[in-house]
Short mmCIF file of C-alpha atoms in Angstrom, two decimals:
data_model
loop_
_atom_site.label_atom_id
_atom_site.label_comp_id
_atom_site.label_asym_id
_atom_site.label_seq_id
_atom_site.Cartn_x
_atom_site.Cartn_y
_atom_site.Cartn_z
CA UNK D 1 -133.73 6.15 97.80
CA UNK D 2 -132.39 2.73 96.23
CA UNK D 3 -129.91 2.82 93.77
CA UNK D 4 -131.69 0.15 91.88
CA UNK D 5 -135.26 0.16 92.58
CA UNK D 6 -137.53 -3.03 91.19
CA UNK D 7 -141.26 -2.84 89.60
CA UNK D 8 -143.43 -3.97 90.77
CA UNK D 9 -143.19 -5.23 94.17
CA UNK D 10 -144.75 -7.92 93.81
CA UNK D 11 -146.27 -10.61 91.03
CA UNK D 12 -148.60 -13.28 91.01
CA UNK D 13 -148.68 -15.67 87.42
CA UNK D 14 -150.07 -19.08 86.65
CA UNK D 15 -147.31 -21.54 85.56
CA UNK D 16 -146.36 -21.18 81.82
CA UNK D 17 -146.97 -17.49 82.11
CA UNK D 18 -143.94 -15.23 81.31
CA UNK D 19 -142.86 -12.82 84.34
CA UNK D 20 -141.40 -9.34 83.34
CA UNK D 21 -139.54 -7.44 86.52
CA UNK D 22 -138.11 -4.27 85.77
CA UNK D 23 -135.50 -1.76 87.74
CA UNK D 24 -134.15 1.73 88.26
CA UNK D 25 -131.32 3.30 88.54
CA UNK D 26 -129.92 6.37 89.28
CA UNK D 27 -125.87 6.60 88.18
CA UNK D 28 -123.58 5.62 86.11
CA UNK D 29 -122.99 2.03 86.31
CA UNK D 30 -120.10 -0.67 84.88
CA UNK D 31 -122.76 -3.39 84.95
CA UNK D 32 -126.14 -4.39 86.06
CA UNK D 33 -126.65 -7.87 88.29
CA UNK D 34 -130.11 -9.75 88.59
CA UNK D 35 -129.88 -12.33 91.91
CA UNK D 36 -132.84 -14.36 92.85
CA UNK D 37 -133.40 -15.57 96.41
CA UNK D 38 -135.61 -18.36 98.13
CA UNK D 39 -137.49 -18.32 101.17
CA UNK D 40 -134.76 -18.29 104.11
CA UNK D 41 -132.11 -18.48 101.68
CA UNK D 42 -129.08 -16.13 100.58
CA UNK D 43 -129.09 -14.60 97.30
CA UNK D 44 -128.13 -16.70 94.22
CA UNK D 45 -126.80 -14.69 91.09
CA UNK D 46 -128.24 -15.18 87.62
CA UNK D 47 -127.20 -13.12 84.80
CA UNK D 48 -125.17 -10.08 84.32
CA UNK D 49 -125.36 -7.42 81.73
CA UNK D 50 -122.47 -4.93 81.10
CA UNK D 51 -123.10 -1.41 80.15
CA UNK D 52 -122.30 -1.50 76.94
CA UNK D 53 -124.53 -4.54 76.38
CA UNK D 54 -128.24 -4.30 75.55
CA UNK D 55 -129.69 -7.57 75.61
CA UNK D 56 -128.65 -11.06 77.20
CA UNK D 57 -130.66 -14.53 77.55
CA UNK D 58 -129.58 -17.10 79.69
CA UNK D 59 -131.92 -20.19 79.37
CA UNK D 60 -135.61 -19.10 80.31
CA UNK D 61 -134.46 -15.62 81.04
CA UNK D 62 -133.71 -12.72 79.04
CA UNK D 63 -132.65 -9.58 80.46
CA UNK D 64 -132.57 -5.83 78.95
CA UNK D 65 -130.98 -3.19 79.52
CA UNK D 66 -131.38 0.57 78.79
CA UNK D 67 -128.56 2.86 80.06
CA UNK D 68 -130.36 6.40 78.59
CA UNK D 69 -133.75 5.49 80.36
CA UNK D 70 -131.26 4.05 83.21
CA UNK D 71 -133.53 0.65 83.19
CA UNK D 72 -133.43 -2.97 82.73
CA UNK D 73 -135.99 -5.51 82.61
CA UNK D 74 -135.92 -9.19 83.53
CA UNK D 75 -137.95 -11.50 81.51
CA UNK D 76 -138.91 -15.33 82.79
CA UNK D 77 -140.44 -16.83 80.09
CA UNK D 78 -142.47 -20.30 80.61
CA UNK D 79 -142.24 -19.62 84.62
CA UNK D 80 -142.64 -23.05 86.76
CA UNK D 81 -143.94 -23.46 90.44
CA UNK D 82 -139.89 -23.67 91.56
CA UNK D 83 -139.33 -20.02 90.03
CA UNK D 84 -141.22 -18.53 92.75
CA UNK D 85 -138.55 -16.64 94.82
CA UNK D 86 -138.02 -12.82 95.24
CA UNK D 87 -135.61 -11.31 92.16
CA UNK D 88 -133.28 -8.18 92.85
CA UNK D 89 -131.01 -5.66 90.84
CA UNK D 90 -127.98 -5.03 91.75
CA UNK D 91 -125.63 -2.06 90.40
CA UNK D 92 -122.14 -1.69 90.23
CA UNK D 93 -121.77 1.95 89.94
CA UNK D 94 -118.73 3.41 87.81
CA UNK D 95 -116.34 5.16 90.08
CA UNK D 96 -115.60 8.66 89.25
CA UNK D 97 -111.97 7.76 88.52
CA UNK D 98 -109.95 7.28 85.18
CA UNK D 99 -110.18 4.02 84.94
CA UNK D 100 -113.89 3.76 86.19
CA UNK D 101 -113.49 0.60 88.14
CA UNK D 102 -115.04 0.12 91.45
CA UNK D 103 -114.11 -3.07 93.59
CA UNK D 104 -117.33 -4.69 92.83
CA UNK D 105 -119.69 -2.38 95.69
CA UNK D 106 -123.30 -3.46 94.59
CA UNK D 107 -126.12 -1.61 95.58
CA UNK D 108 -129.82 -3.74 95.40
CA UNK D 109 -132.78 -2.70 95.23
CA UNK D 110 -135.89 -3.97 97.40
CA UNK D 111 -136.67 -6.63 95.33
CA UNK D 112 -139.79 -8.31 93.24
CA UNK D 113 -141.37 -11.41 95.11
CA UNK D 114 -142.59 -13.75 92.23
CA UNK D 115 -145.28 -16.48 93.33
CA UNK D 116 -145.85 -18.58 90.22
CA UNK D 117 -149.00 -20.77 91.19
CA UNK D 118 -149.04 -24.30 89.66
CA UNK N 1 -118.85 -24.81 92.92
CA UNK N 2 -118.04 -21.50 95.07
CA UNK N 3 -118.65 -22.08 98.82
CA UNK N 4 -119.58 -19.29 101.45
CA UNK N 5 -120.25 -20.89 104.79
CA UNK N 6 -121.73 -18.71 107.94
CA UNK N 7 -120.94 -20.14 110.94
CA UNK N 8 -124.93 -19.59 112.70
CA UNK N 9 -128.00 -19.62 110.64
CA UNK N 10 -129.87 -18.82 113.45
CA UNK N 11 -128.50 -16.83 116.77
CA UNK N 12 -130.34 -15.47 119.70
CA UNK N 13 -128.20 -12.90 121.81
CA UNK N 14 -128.94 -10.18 124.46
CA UNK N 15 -128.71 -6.63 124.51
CA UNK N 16 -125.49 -5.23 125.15
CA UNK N 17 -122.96 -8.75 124.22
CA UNK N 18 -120.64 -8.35 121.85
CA UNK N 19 -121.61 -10.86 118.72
CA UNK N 20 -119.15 -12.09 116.50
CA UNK N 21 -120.48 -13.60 112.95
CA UNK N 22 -117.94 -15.58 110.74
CA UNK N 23 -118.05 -16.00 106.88
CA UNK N 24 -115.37 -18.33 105.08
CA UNK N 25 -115.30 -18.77 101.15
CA UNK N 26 -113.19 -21.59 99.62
CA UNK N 27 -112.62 -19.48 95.97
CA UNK N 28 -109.99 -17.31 97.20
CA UNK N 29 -111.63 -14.07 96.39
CA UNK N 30 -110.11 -10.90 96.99
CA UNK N 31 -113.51 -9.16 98.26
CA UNK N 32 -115.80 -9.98 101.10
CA UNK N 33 -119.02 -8.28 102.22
CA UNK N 34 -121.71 -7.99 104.61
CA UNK N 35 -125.37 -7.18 104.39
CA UNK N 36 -128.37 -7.11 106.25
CA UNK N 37 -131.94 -7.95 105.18
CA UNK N 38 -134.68 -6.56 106.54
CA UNK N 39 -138.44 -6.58 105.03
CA UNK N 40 -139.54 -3.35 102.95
CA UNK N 41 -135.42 -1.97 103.40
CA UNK N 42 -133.88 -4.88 100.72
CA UNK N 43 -130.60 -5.36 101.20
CA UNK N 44 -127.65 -2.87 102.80
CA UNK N 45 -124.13 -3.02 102.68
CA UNK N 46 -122.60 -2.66 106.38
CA UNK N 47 -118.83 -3.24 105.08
CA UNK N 48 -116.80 -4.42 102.69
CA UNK N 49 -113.49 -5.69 102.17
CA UNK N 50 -111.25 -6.06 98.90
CA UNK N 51 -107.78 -7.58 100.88
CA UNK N 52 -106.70 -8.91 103.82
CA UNK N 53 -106.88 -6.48 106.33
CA UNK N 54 -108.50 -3.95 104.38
CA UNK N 55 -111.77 -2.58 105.25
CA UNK N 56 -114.25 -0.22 103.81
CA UNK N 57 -117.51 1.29 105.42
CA UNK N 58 -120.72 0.39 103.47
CA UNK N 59 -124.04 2.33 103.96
CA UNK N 60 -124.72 1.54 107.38
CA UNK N 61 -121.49 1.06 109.63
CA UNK N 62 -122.68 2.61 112.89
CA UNK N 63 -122.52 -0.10 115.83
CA UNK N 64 -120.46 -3.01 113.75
CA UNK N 65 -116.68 -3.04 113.12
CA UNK N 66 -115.33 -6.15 111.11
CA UNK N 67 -112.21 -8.25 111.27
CA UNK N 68 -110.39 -9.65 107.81
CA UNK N 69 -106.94 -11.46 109.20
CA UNK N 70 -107.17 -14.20 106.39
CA UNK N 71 -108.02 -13.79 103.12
CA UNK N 72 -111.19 -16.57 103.32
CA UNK N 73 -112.43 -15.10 106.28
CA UNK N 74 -113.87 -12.21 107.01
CA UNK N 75 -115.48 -11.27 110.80
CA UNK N 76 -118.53 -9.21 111.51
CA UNK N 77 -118.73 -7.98 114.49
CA UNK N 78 -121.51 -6.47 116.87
CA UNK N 79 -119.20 -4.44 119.87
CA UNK N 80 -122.56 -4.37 121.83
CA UNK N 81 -125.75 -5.47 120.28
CA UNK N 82 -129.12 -3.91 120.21
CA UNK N 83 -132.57 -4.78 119.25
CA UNK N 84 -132.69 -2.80 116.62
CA UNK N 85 -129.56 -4.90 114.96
CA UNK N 86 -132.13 -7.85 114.87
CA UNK N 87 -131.98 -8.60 111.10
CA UNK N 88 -130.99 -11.31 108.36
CA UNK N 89 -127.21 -10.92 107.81
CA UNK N 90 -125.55 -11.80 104.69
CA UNK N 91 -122.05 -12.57 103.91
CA UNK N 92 -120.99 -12.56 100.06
CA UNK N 93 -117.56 -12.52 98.02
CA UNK N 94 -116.65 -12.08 94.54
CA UNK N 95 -113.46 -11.88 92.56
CA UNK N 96 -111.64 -8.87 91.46
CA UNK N 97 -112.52 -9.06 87.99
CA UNK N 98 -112.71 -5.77 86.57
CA UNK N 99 -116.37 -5.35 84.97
CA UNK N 100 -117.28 -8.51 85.93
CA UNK N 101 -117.88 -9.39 89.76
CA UNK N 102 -120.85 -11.40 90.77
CA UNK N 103 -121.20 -11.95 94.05
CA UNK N 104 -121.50 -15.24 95.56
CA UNK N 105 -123.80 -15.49 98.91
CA UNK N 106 -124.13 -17.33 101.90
CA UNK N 107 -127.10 -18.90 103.36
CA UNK N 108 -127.62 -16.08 106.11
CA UNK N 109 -127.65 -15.88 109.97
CA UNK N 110 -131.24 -14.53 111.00
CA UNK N 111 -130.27 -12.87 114.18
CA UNK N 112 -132.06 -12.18 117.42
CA UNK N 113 -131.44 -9.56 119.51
CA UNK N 114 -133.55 -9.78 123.28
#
């Protein structure tokens, strides 16, 4: 299965509602990506966490992580009509090496599609 | 602002040619990937490079081979397409930043295999 793995699949709000998205992982990782994506579009990245971070806001976003439970959590608070997209994770697992760098291999998940009705 | 250009967003090809799709970033990154998108499967990494002329095998190599002469572009290549390589394809880079290396997309090339 998925490396990183998003829950749910999918989520319907009214505007000014706050979204919550989480994903799974399975290894190790150096840092955890969240990219959104519009309709037809390629992916656009929005925050990253490292692994030793637990928390990290960006604007109307806030995103958690929890490497014991393996697990972060993307929070849009206040969502608007133009946040409706489809949000994935995206892992950069730690190489088994000394250094445990990788060259920057992510593996994403399936994805959340967020419809935020106005 | 970082730049990655496909040269198609759409493509319709036949079963059998050999398809070429180019990516070109202006940031001089050192890696370059491709992906393709289909629904229910997210997104899966078909190869990667991290230099010129380098190339690594992602999760699902069989039936592409990729080209990376310069270090802003980087080739994907179909040696002789099928319908079941009808998909979204997605070029990316990203700097080699230890720890830190978001990836920058392109817009896509939704191609059709007949």
């Amino acid at each position: 299965s998925q490396q990183g793995e998003e829950d749910p699949q999918a989520l319907s709000i009214q505007e000014g509602e706050n979204a919550t998205m989480n994903c799974s992982y399975k290894t190790s990782i150096n840092n955890l990506q969240w990219y959104r994506q519009n309709s037809g579009r390629g992916l656009v990245h929005l925050i990253l966490i490292r692994s030793n971070e637990r928390e990290k806001h960006s604007g109307r976003l806030r995103v958690t992580l929890d490497t014991s439970k393996k697990s972060s959590s993307l929070l849009i608070t206040a969502s608007r009509a133009a946040d409706t997209a489809s949000y994935f994770c995206a892992t950069d697992a730690r190489l088994p090496n000394a250094g445990g760098t990788s060259y920057g291999k992510l593996t994403f998940g399936q994805g959340t599609i967020l419809t935020v009705h106005p | 602002d970082v730049k990655v250009t496909q040269s198609s967003r759409y493509l319709v090809k036949r079963t059998g040619e050999k398809v070429f799709l180019e990516c070109v970033q202006d940031m001089d990154h050192e890696n370059m990937f491709w992906y393709r998108q289909d629904p229910g499967l997210g997104l899966r990494l078909i190869y990667f490079s991290y230099d010129v002329k380098m190339k690594e095998k992602g999760d699902i190599p069989e039936g592409y081979s990729v080209s990376r002469e310069k270090k802003e572009r980087f080739s994907l290549i179909l040696e002789s397409a099928s319908t079941n390589q009808t998909s979204m394809y997605l070029c990316a880079s990203s700097p080699w930043l230890r720890g830190y290396q978001p990836q920058h997309f392109g817009d896509g090339t939704r191609l059709s295999i007949l």
